[in-house]
mmCIF file with all atom_site columns, C-alpha atoms in Angstrom:
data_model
loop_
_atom_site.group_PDB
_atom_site.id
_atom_site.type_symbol
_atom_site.label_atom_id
_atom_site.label_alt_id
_atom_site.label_comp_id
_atom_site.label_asym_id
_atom_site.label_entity_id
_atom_site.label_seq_id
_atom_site.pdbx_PDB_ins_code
_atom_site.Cartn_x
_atom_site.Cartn_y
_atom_site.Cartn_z
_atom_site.occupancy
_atom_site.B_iso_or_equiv
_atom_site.pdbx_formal_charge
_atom_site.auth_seq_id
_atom_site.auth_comp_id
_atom_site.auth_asym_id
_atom_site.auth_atom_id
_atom_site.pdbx_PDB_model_num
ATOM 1  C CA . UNK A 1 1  ? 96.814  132.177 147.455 1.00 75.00 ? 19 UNK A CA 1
ATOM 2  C CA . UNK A 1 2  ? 97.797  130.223 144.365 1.00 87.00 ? 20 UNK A CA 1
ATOM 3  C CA . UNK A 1 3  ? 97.489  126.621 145.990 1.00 95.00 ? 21 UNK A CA 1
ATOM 4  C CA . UNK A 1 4  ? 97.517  123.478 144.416 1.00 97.00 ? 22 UNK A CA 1
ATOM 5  C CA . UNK A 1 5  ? 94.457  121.499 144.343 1.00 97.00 ? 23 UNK A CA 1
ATOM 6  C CA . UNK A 1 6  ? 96.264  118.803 146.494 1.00 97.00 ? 24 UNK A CA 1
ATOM 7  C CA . UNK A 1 7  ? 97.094  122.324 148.801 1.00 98.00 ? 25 UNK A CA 1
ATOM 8  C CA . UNK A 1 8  ? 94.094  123.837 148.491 1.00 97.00 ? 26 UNK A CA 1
ATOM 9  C CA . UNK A 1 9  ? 91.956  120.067 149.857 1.00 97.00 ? 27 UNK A CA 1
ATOM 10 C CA . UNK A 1 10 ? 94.569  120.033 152.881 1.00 98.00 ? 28 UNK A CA 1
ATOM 11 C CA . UNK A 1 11 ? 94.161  123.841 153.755 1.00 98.00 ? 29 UNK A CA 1
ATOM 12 C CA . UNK A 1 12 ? 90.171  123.567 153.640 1.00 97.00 ? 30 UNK A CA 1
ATOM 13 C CA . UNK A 1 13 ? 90.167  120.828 155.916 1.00 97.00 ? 31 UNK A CA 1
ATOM 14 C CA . UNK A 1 14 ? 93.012  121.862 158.415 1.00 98.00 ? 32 UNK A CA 1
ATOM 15 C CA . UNK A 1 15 ? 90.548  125.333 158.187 1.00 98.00 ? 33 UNK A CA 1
ATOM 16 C CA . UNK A 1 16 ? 87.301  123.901 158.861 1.00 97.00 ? 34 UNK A CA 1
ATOM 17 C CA . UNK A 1 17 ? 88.293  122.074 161.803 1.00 95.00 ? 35 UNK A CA 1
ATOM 18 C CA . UNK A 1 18 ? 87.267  123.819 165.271 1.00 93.00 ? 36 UNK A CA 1
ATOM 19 C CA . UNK A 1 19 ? 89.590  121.245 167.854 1.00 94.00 ? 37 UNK A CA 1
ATOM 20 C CA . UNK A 1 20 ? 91.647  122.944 170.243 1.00 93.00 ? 38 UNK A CA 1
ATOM 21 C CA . UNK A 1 21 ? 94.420  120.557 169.056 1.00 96.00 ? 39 UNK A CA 1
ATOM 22 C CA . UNK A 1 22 ? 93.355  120.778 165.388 1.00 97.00 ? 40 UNK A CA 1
ATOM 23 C CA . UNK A 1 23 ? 93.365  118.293 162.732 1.00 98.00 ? 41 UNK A CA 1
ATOM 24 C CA . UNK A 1 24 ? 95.833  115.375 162.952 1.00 97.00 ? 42 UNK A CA 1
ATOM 25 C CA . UNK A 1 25 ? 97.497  114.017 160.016 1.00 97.00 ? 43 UNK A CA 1
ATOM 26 C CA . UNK A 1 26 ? 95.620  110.459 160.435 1.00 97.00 ? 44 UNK A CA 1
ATOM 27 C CA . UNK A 1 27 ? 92.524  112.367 160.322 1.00 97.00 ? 45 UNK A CA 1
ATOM 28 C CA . UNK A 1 28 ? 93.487  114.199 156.891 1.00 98.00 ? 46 UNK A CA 1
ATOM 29 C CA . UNK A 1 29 ? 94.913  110.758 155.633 1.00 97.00 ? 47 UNK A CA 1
ATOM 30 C CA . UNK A 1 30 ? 91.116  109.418 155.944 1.00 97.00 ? 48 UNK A CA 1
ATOM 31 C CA . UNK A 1 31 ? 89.257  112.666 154.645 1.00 97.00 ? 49 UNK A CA 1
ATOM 32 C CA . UNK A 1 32 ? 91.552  112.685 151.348 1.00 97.00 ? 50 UNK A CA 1
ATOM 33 C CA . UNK A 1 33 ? 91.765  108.675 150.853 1.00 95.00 ? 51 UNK A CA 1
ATOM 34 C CA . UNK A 1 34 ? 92.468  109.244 146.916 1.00 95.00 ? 52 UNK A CA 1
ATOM 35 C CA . UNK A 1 35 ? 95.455  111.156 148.070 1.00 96.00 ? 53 UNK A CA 1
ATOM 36 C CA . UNK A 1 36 ? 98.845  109.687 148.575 1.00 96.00 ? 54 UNK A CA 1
ATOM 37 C CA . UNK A 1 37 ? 100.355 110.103 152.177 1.00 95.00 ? 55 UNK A CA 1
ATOM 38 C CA . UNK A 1 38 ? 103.532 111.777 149.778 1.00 97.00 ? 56 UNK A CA 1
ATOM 39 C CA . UNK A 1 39 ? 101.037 114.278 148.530 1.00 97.00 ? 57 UNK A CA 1
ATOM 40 C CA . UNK A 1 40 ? 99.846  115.136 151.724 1.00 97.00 ? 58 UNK A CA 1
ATOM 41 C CA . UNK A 1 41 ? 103.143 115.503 153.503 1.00 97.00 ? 59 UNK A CA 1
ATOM 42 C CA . UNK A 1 42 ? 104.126 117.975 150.604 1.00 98.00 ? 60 UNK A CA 1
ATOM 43 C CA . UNK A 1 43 ? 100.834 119.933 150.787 1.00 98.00 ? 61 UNK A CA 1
ATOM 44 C CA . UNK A 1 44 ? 101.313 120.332 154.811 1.00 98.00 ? 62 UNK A CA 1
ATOM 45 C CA . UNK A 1 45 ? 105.384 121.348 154.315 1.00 98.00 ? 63 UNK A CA 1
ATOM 46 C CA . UNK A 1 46 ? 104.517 124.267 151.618 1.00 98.00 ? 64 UNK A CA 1
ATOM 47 C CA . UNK A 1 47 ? 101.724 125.411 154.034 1.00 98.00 ? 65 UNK A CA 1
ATOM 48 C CA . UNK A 1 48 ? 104.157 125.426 156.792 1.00 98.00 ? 66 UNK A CA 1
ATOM 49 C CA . UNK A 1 49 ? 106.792 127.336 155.035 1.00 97.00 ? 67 UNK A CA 1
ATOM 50 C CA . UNK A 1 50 ? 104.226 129.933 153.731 1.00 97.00 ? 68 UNK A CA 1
ATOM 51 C CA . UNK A 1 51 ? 102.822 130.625 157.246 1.00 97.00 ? 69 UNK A CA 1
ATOM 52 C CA . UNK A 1 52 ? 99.498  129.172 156.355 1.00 98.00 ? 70 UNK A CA 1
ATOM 53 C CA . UNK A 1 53 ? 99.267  126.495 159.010 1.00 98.00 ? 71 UNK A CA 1
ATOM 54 C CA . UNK A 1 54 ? 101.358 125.655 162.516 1.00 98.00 ? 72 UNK A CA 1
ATOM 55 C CA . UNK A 1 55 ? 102.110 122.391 164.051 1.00 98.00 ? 73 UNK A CA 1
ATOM 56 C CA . UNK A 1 56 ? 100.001 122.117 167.076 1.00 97.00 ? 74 UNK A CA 1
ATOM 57 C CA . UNK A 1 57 ? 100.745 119.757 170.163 1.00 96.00 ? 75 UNK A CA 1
ATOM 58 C CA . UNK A 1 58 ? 102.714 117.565 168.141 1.00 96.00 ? 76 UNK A CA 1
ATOM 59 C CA . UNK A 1 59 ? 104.331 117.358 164.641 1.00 95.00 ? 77 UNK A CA 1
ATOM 60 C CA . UNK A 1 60 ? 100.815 115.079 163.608 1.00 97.00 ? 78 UNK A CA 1
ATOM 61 C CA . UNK A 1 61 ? 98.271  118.105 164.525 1.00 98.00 ? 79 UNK A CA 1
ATOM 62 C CA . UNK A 1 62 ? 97.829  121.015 162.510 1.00 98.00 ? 80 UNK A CA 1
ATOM 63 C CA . UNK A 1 63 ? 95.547  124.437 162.590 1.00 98.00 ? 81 UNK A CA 1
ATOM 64 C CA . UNK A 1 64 ? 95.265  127.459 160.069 1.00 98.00 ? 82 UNK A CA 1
ATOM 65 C CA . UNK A 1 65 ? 96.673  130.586 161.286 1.00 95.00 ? 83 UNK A CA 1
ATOM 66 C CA . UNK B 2 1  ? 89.363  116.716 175.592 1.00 65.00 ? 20 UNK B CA 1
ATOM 67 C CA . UNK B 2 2  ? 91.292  119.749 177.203 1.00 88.00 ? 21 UNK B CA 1
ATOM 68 C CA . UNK B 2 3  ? 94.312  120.801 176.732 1.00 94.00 ? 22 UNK B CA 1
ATOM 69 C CA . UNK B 2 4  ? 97.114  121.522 179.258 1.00 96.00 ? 23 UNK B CA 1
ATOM 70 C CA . UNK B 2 5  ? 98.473  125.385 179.957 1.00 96.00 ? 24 UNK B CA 1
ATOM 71 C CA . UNK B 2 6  ? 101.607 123.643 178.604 1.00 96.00 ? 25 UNK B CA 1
ATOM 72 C CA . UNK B 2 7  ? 100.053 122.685 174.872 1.00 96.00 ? 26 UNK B CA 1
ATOM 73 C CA . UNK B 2 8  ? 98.323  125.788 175.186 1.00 96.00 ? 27 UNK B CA 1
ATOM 74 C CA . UNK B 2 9  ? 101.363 128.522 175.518 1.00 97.00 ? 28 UNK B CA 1
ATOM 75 C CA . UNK B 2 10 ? 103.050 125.771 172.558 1.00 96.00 ? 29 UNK B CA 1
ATOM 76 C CA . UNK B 2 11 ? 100.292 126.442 170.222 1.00 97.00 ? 30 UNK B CA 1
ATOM 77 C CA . UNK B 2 12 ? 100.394 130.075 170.670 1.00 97.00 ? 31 UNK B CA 1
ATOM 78 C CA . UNK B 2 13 ? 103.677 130.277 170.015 1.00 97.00 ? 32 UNK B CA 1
ATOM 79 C CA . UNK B 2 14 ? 103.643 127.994 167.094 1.00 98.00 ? 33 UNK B CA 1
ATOM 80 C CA . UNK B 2 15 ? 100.993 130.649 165.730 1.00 98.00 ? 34 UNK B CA 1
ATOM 81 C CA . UNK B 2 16 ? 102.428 133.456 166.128 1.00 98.00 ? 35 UNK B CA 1
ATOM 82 C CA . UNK B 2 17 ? 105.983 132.011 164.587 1.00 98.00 ? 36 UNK B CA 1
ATOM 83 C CA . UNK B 2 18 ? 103.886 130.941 161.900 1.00 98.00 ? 37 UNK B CA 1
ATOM 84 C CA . UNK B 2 19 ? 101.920 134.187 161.369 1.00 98.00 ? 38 UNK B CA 1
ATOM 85 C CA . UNK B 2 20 ? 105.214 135.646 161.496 1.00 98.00 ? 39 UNK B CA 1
ATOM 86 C CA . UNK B 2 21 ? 106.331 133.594 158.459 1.00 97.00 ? 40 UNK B CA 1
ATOM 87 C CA . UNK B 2 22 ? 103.435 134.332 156.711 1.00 97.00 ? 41 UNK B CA 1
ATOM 88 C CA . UNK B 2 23 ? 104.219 138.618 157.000 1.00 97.00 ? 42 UNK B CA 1
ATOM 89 C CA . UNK B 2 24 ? 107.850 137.830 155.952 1.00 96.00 ? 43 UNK B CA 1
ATOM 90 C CA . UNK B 2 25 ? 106.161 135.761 152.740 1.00 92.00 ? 44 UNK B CA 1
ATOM 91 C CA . UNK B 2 26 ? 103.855 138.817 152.015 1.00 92.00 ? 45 UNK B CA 1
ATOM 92 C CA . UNK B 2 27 ? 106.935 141.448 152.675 1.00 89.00 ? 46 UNK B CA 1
#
């Protein structure tokens, strides 16, 4: 897809989780500790505007398409 | 840990907007 690392570490994880709900960003925030909250907020909004992941039952949960 | 029919229908619908966006990337 031509992701980022930083992209690439969020997609995997917001992928491998199976919760109805998904992942929530506190949860990615703990899984990728040597990544700034800044980082992670960018990774999620390109992923959002390429389709790749959705906003689940709140703006703080995420799954892969 | 169950979700509601409420979240449920909003989930769907947030996927399919987003697979949406993601065919409109690809077009």
């Amino acid at each position: 897809y031509g992701f980022t690392a930083n992209q690439n570490q969020v997609f995997n994880l917001i992928k491998s989780c199976s919760l109805a709900e998904g992942i929530s960003v506190q949860n990615l925030r703990t899984a990728l500790k040597y990544m700034s909250l800044y980082d992670i907020r960018n990774s999620l909004q390109f992923l959002i505007n390429e389709g790749h992941i959705f906003s689940t039952v709140d703006e703080n949960h995420f799954k892969a398409t | 840990n169950t979700l509601t029919p409420e979240q449920k229908r909003k989930i769907e619908e947030n996927r399919l907007k987003a697979l949406a966006r993601r065919a409109e990337r690809l077009a």
